[in-house]
Short mmCIF file of C-alpha atoms and ligand atoms in Angstrom, two decimals:
data_model
loop_
_atom_site.label_atom_id
_atom_site.label_comp_id
_atom_site.label_asym_id
_atom_site.label_seq_id
_atom_site.Cartn_x
_atom_site.Cartn_y
_atom_site.Cartn_z
CA MET A 1 -0.20 -40.37 -9.15
CA ALA A 2 -1.52 -38.03 -6.92
CA LYS A 3 -2.15 -34.33 -8.11
CA THR A 4 -0.17 -31.43 -6.61
CA LYS A 5 -2.53 -29.50 -4.46
CA VAL A 6 -2.87 -25.85 -4.52
CA VAL A 7 -5.04 -23.35 -2.55
CA VAL A 8 -5.99 -20.03 -3.93
CA THR A 9 -7.74 -17.89 -1.56
CA ARG A 10 -9.84 -15.64 -3.84
CA GLN A 11 -11.67 -15.91 -7.16
CA LEU A 12 -9.30 -14.77 -9.98
CA ILE A 13 -9.50 -12.49 -13.11
CA ASP A 14 -10.37 -14.60 -16.10
CA GLU A 15 -6.89 -14.38 -17.73
CA ALA A 16 -5.27 -15.69 -14.46
CA GLN A 17 -7.75 -18.22 -13.89
CA LYS A 18 -7.15 -19.55 -17.40
CA ILE A 19 -3.41 -19.82 -16.66
CA LEU A 20 -4.12 -21.92 -13.50
CA ASP A 21 -6.94 -24.09 -15.03
CA GLU A 22 -4.54 -25.21 -17.94
CA LYS A 23 -2.77 -27.13 -15.30
CA LYS A 24 -5.80 -28.95 -14.26
CA ASN A 25 -4.45 -32.41 -15.41
CA ASP A 26 -1.70 -31.93 -13.03
CA LEU A 27 -2.89 -29.92 -10.20
CA GLU A 28 -5.90 -30.24 -7.54
CA ILE A 29 -6.98 -26.76 -7.37
CA VAL A 30 -8.93 -25.88 -4.18
CA GLN A 31 -10.26 -22.34 -4.49
CA TRP A 32 -12.23 -19.88 -2.18
CA ASN A 33 -15.25 -19.36 -4.18
CA SER A 34 -16.38 -15.83 -3.12
CA GLU A 35 -15.52 -12.15 -3.63
CA LYS A 36 -15.50 -11.78 0.06
CA PRO A 37 -12.15 -12.56 2.05
CA CYS A 38 -11.30 -16.05 2.50
CA ASP A 39 -12.58 -17.53 5.77
CA ARG A 40 -9.69 -18.49 8.06
CA SER A 41 -11.10 -21.66 9.30
CA TRP A 42 -11.69 -22.81 5.54
CA LEU A 43 -7.97 -21.97 4.80
CA LEU A 44 -6.66 -23.74 7.67
CA GLU A 45 -8.55 -26.78 6.66
CA ASN A 46 -7.92 -26.79 3.08
CA ALA A 47 -4.34 -25.83 3.25
CA LYS A 48 -3.46 -29.37 4.71
CA GLY A 49 -1.16 -31.24 2.02
CA ALA A 50 -1.06 -28.07 -0.24
CA THR A 51 2.34 -27.59 -2.28
CA GLY A 52 1.41 -23.94 -3.08
CA ILE A 53 -0.82 -21.26 -1.82
CA LEU A 54 -1.93 -18.24 -3.50
CA VAL A 55 -2.77 -15.56 -0.74
CA MET A 56 -4.13 -11.99 -0.71
CA LEU A 57 -2.83 -9.34 1.53
CA SER A 58 -5.84 -10.17 3.85
CA ASP A 59 -4.63 -13.62 4.51
CA GLN A 60 -2.17 -13.89 7.44
CA VAL A 61 0.77 -16.37 6.44
CA ASN A 62 2.06 -17.52 9.70
CA GLU A 63 3.21 -20.55 11.92
CA GLU A 64 -0.43 -21.43 12.19
CA LEU A 65 -0.99 -21.65 8.51
CA LEU A 66 2.13 -23.32 7.68
CA GLU A 67 1.65 -25.92 10.52
CA ALA A 68 -1.66 -26.53 8.97
CA ALA A 69 -0.43 -27.13 5.52
CA GLY A 70 2.35 -29.54 6.42
CA ASP A 71 5.47 -30.57 5.02
CA GLU A 72 4.72 -30.56 1.24
CA LEU A 73 4.32 -26.63 1.05
CA LYS A 74 6.88 -25.22 -1.12
CA VAL A 75 5.62 -21.91 -2.15
CA ILE A 76 3.39 -18.98 -0.98
CA ALA A 77 2.52 -16.58 -3.85
CA SER A 78 1.12 -13.37 -2.54
CA PHE A 79 -1.08 -11.15 -4.69
CA SER A 80 0.45 -8.03 -3.22
CA VAL A 81 3.71 -5.83 -3.00
CA GLY A 82 3.54 -5.49 0.63
CA THR A 83 4.44 -8.62 2.61
CA ASP A 84 3.73 -7.58 6.38
CA HIS A 85 1.13 -10.32 6.40
CA VAL A 86 3.76 -12.81 5.88
CA GLU A 87 6.05 -14.29 8.56
CA ARG A 88 9.25 -14.40 6.55
CA ASP A 89 11.22 -16.21 9.17
CA ALA A 90 8.55 -18.97 9.39
CA LEU A 91 8.86 -19.51 5.59
CA LYS A 92 12.67 -19.22 5.51
CA LYS A 93 13.10 -21.94 8.18
CA ARG A 94 10.98 -24.44 6.06
CA ASN A 95 12.63 -23.47 2.77
CA ILE A 96 9.35 -22.10 1.49
CA ARG A 97 9.58 -19.59 -1.28
CA LEU A 98 7.74 -16.47 -1.21
CA GLY A 99 6.43 -14.70 -4.64
CA TYR A 100 5.06 -11.22 -4.78
CA THR A 101 3.96 -8.59 -7.21
CA PRO A 102 6.35 -5.55 -6.65
CA THR A 103 6.66 -4.12 -9.93
CA CYS A 104 3.44 -4.02 -12.03
CA LEU A 105 1.24 -1.94 -9.75
CA THR A 106 3.88 0.88 -9.21
CA ASP A 107 2.01 3.12 -11.72
CA ALA A 108 -1.29 2.72 -10.18
CA VAL A 109 -0.12 3.38 -6.80
CA ALA A 110 1.85 6.24 -7.69
CA ASP A 111 -1.27 7.63 -9.62
CA LEU A 112 -3.33 7.33 -6.45
CA THR A 113 -0.57 8.96 -4.41
CA ILE A 114 -1.04 12.20 -6.51
CA MET A 115 -4.77 12.26 -6.40
CA LEU A 116 -4.42 11.85 -2.48
CA ILE A 117 -1.92 14.77 -2.27
CA LEU A 118 -4.31 17.04 -4.31
CA MET A 119 -7.22 15.84 -2.56
CA ALA A 120 -5.82 16.76 0.74
CA GLN A 121 -4.32 20.02 -0.42
CA ARG A 122 -7.37 21.23 -2.45
CA ARG A 123 -9.89 20.10 0.22
CA GLY A 124 -11.35 17.66 -2.33
CA GLY A 125 -13.24 15.75 0.33
CA GLU A 126 -14.59 18.84 2.04
CA SER A 127 -15.63 20.37 -1.19
CA MET A 128 -17.59 17.52 -2.34
CA ALA A 129 -19.32 17.09 0.99
CA MET A 130 -20.21 20.72 0.90
CA VAL A 131 -21.84 20.25 -2.61
CA ASN A 132 -23.44 17.05 -1.85
CA LYS A 133 -24.88 18.17 1.48
CA GLY A 134 -26.77 21.00 -0.60
CA GLU A 135 -24.61 23.88 1.18
CA TRP A 136 -23.24 25.43 -1.93
CA PRO A 137 -26.23 27.93 -2.30
CA GLN A 138 -25.25 29.19 1.13
CA MET A 139 -21.48 29.25 0.46
CA PRO A 140 -21.33 30.77 -3.01
CA TRP A 141 -17.96 31.68 -4.75
CA HIS A 142 -15.81 33.44 -2.50
CA PRO A 143 -12.09 34.49 -2.75
CA LEU A 144 -11.20 32.26 0.17
CA LEU A 145 -13.80 29.41 -0.25
CA MET A 146 -11.93 26.14 0.04
CA THR A 147 -8.46 27.58 -0.40
CA GLY A 148 -5.51 25.31 0.36
CA PRO A 149 -1.73 25.06 -0.26
CA GLN A 150 -0.22 24.89 -3.70
CA ILE A 151 2.00 22.00 -4.81
CA ARG A 152 4.22 24.20 -6.91
CA GLY A 153 7.16 25.14 -4.66
CA ALA A 154 6.56 22.21 -2.20
CA THR A 155 9.19 20.20 -0.34
CA VAL A 156 8.16 16.69 -0.62
CA GLY A 157 9.30 14.37 2.18
CA PHE A 158 9.18 10.38 1.40
CA LEU A 159 9.01 8.02 4.38
CA GLY A 160 10.61 5.09 2.43
CA PHE A 161 12.01 5.78 -0.98
CA GLY A 162 11.42 2.49 -2.93
CA ARG A 163 9.97 2.22 -6.31
CA ILE A 164 6.44 3.60 -5.68
CA ALA A 165 7.76 6.67 -4.01
CA GLN A 166 10.28 7.38 -6.72
CA ALA A 167 7.28 6.90 -9.38
CA SER A 168 5.30 9.20 -7.29
CA LEU A 169 8.24 11.67 -7.38
CA GLN A 170 8.46 11.41 -11.16
CA ARG A 171 4.96 12.33 -11.35
CA LEU A 172 5.39 15.30 -8.90
CA LEU A 173 8.22 16.95 -10.91
CA PRO A 174 6.00 18.53 -13.46
CA PHE A 175 4.17 20.10 -10.91
CA GLY A 176 7.13 22.16 -9.86
CA ILE A 177 8.09 21.00 -6.70
CA LYS A 178 11.17 22.65 -5.25
CA ARG A 179 12.79 19.90 -3.33
CA ALA A 180 12.32 16.01 -2.23
CA ILE A 181 13.85 14.52 0.90
CA TYR A 182 13.63 10.92 1.95
CA LEU A 183 14.05 8.89 5.00
CA THR A 184 14.99 5.07 4.76
CA SER A 185 16.23 2.62 7.13
CA LYS A 186 19.51 4.05 6.80
CA PRO A 187 18.97 7.74 7.58
CA GLY A 188 21.11 10.07 6.04
CA GLN A 189 22.39 7.81 3.43
CA PRO A 190 21.78 7.93 -0.25
CA VAL A 191 19.38 5.23 -1.73
CA LYS A 192 21.08 2.76 -4.19
CA GLU A 193 18.30 2.24 -6.27
CA ASP A 194 17.44 4.97 -8.77
CA HIS A 195 14.59 3.25 -10.22
CA PHE A 196 13.73 5.77 -12.94
CA GLY A 197 16.99 7.44 -13.33
CA LEU A 198 15.61 10.51 -11.56
CA ILE A 199 18.21 10.87 -8.75
CA LYS A 200 21.14 11.05 -11.27
CA SER A 201 19.34 13.59 -13.64
CA ALA A 202 16.95 15.53 -11.39
CA SER A 203 16.49 19.24 -11.77
CA ILE A 204 15.74 19.85 -8.15
CA PRO A 205 17.70 18.52 -4.90
CA ILE A 206 16.72 14.96 -3.87
CA GLU A 207 18.50 14.13 -0.41
CA PRO A 208 18.30 11.89 2.35
CA ALA A 209 16.95 13.30 5.59
CA LYS A 210 18.81 12.45 8.58
CA SER A 211 15.96 11.81 10.84
CA ALA A 212 12.01 11.55 10.88
CA ASP A 213 12.18 14.98 12.88
CA GLU A 214 13.98 16.49 9.91
CA LEU A 215 11.61 15.13 7.37
CA ALA A 216 8.48 16.31 9.48
CA SER A 217 9.66 19.69 10.06
CA GLU A 218 10.78 20.55 6.58
CA SER A 219 8.20 18.80 4.39
CA ASP A 220 4.98 20.74 2.90
CA VAL A 221 3.73 17.04 1.88
CA VAL A 222 4.62 13.78 3.56
CA ILE A 223 4.23 10.73 1.72
CA VAL A 224 4.22 7.37 3.65
CA GLY A 225 5.52 4.71 1.41
CA CYS A 226 7.69 2.62 3.64
CA SER A 227 7.00 -1.12 4.75
CA LEU A 228 5.35 -1.92 7.94
CA THR A 229 7.85 -3.22 10.15
CA PRO A 230 8.07 -2.99 14.08
CA SER A 231 10.39 -0.02 13.62
CA THR A 232 7.77 1.83 11.21
CA LYS A 233 4.87 1.21 13.23
CA HIS A 234 3.41 4.56 14.45
CA LEU A 235 6.48 6.27 13.26
CA VAL A 236 4.16 9.19 12.18
CA GLY A 237 2.65 9.86 15.64
CA ALA A 238 1.98 12.62 18.06
CA ASP A 239 5.78 13.85 18.05
CA PHE A 240 5.98 13.66 14.29
CA PHE A 241 2.68 15.79 13.78
CA LYS A 242 3.99 18.34 16.27
CA LYS A 243 7.05 19.02 14.18
CA MET A 244 4.90 19.17 10.78
CA LYS A 245 4.09 22.42 9.26
CA LYS A 246 0.69 23.96 9.89
CA LEU A 247 -0.09 23.84 6.02
CA ALA A 248 1.40 20.48 5.39
CA VAL A 249 -0.46 17.35 4.46
CA VAL A 250 0.16 13.72 4.90
CA VAL A 251 -0.55 10.93 2.58
CA ASN A 252 -0.46 7.03 3.34
CA ILE A 253 -0.41 4.79 0.48
CA ALA A 254 1.64 1.98 2.50
CA ARG A 255 0.11 0.35 5.42
CA GLY A 256 -2.19 1.84 7.96
CA PRO A 257 -0.33 1.30 11.29
CA VAL A 258 2.74 3.44 10.12
CA ILE A 259 0.41 6.43 11.06
CA ASP A 260 -1.09 6.45 14.58
CA THR A 261 -4.61 7.23 13.66
CA ASP A 262 -5.67 8.70 17.34
CA ALA A 263 -2.73 11.10 16.85
CA LEU A 264 -3.72 12.08 13.35
CA VAL A 265 -7.21 12.81 14.49
CA LYS A 266 -5.73 14.97 17.13
CA ALA A 267 -3.38 16.85 14.89
CA LEU A 268 -6.16 17.55 12.46
CA ASP A 269 -8.59 18.61 15.24
CA GLU A 270 -6.02 20.91 16.80
CA GLY A 271 -4.63 22.36 13.21
CA GLN A 272 -1.27 20.98 13.71
CA ILE A 273 -1.46 19.89 10.04
CA PHE A 274 -3.47 21.12 7.12
CA GLY A 275 -5.10 17.59 5.97
CA ALA A 276 -4.46 14.03 5.13
CA GLY A 277 -5.15 11.66 2.36
CA LEU A 278 -5.36 7.91 3.18
CA ASP A 279 -5.57 4.87 1.13
CA VAL A 280 -4.92 2.66 4.16
CA ILE A 281 -5.65 2.87 7.73
CA GLU A 282 -5.12 0.95 11.03
CA ASN A 283 -7.59 -1.70 11.50
CA GLU A 284 -8.87 -1.52 8.26
CA PRO A 285 -11.48 -2.45 6.98
CA ASN A 286 -13.28 -2.21 10.22
CA ILE A 287 -13.83 1.40 9.96
CA GLN A 288 -17.39 1.96 11.15
CA ALA A 289 -19.52 5.11 10.22
CA ASP A 290 -18.81 6.62 13.74
CA HIS A 291 -15.00 6.46 13.57
CA PRO A 292 -13.49 9.75 14.52
CA ILE A 293 -11.45 9.89 11.37
CA LEU A 294 -14.46 10.19 9.26
CA LYS A 295 -15.53 13.25 11.18
CA GLN A 296 -12.45 15.01 9.94
CA PRO A 297 -13.48 17.22 7.20
CA ARG A 298 -9.89 17.51 6.08
CA CYS A 299 -9.21 13.87 5.81
CA VAL A 300 -9.82 11.87 2.56
CA LEU A 301 -9.94 8.02 3.23
CA VAL A 302 -10.42 5.51 0.28
CA PRO A 303 -10.49 1.83 0.91
CA HIS A 304 -7.15 0.45 -0.05
CA ILE A 305 -7.39 0.94 -3.85
CA GLY A 306 -3.75 1.73 -4.47
CA SER A 307 -3.49 -0.80 -7.18
CA ALA A 308 -7.06 -1.06 -8.24
CA THR A 309 -6.82 -0.27 -11.91
CA ILE A 310 -8.22 -2.82 -14.12
CA GLU A 311 -4.81 -3.34 -15.96
CA THR A 312 -2.95 -3.45 -12.91
CA ARG A 313 -5.19 -6.01 -11.16
CA GLU A 314 -4.98 -8.32 -14.12
CA GLN A 315 -1.28 -8.27 -14.06
CA MET A 316 -1.18 -8.95 -10.23
CA ALA A 317 -3.45 -11.86 -10.86
CA THR A 318 -1.40 -13.39 -13.70
CA GLU A 319 1.77 -12.65 -12.24
CA SER A 320 0.71 -14.38 -8.74
CA VAL A 321 -0.56 -17.48 -10.59
CA LYS A 322 3.00 -17.61 -12.52
CA ASN A 323 5.01 -17.27 -9.20
CA LEU A 324 2.82 -20.01 -7.92
CA LEU A 325 3.31 -22.25 -10.83
CA ALA A 326 7.17 -21.68 -10.78
CA GLY A 327 7.26 -22.16 -7.07
CA LEU A 328 5.80 -25.73 -7.47
CA THR A 329 8.34 -26.73 -10.13
CA GLY A 330 11.38 -24.96 -8.77
CA LYS A 331 11.46 -22.59 -11.63
CA ALA A 332 12.28 -18.83 -11.63
CA MET A 333 9.37 -16.62 -10.39
CA VAL A 334 8.54 -13.41 -11.97
CA ASN A 335 9.32 -11.73 -8.86
CA GLU A 336 10.54 -13.55 -5.67
CA LEU A 337 11.25 -12.14 -2.39
CA ASP A 338 14.76 -12.85 -0.98
CA LEU A 339 14.07 -14.28 2.39
C1 DGY B 401 -0.07 -4.25 -1.98
O1 DGY B 401 -0.22 -4.85 -2.96
O2 DGY B 401 0.66 -4.34 -1.09
C2 DGY B 401 -0.79 -2.88 -2.17
O3 DGY B 401 -1.04 -2.36 -0.71
C3 DGY B 401 -1.84 -2.87 -2.97
O4 DGY B 401 -2.53 -1.49 -3.11
#
């Protein structure tokens, strides 16, 4: 009997590879054998006849790929929480299931959110650059050297208030923030999921904002944690920045295009906001050394490392493999997205 074909678009951490390899007797495993992103033409060629494909967030899952795979395809397992690289309608109409990893990376991304807030407020990037350039001797300790806004007493505004946003809020409460507001696709309405029981038990107000304008104008820290959709693309743009407080910072741990980068550069140039901390940016990873955002001393940009703890990446890998295998056999996945 012919083996069931699966395609995996990256090398996997040992633990996850072991789970996959244990099925070698039943599976034909075709795997991209490099640490670099999978070549699109390789994927299109090898997808033919596959029953399952395990993809990274850098692989577009669209009509082109599904057509190339053909009628056998039953499951896509994405090594990510975000699924904006997947055309959900295209999967739905073919009854293809979608697995993803929404829970295991929450802590890692929430931790990075706090790092980026503090880096942006406390001028982490700018301070390190000053020392690294050997400028410290010319700028010795001074009462106003590298001063920035303090987190205690801040109003924190969340664009998107899902699991990662709420885990970030959980970490922010001990810092003594004053208030949290959030905007979801249902402005003004309280969210249903209280993932960590915070909303019920909070010692500070946690309230839905009625509009992006309200969130922009009232927040000292804006955290972008929403999915990328046509309605969130460039939600944080010129109008949003104009309404922000001059001492406010914006942090993006979601997807780059939610922030209009040109507008962010202008807002930083003109002092409309104090700083920014970005894990993601439009057109990543194609950010060359002469990109205007890199000339902004008050912007910290890291290369999409939100979930990059050893423990989390291990869990994401094993969960993705389990989702893939469950999808092949019609079993329950660890996490399946309802299409
Ligand atoms: C994801 O998995 O979608 C995240 O962007 C990883 O940090």
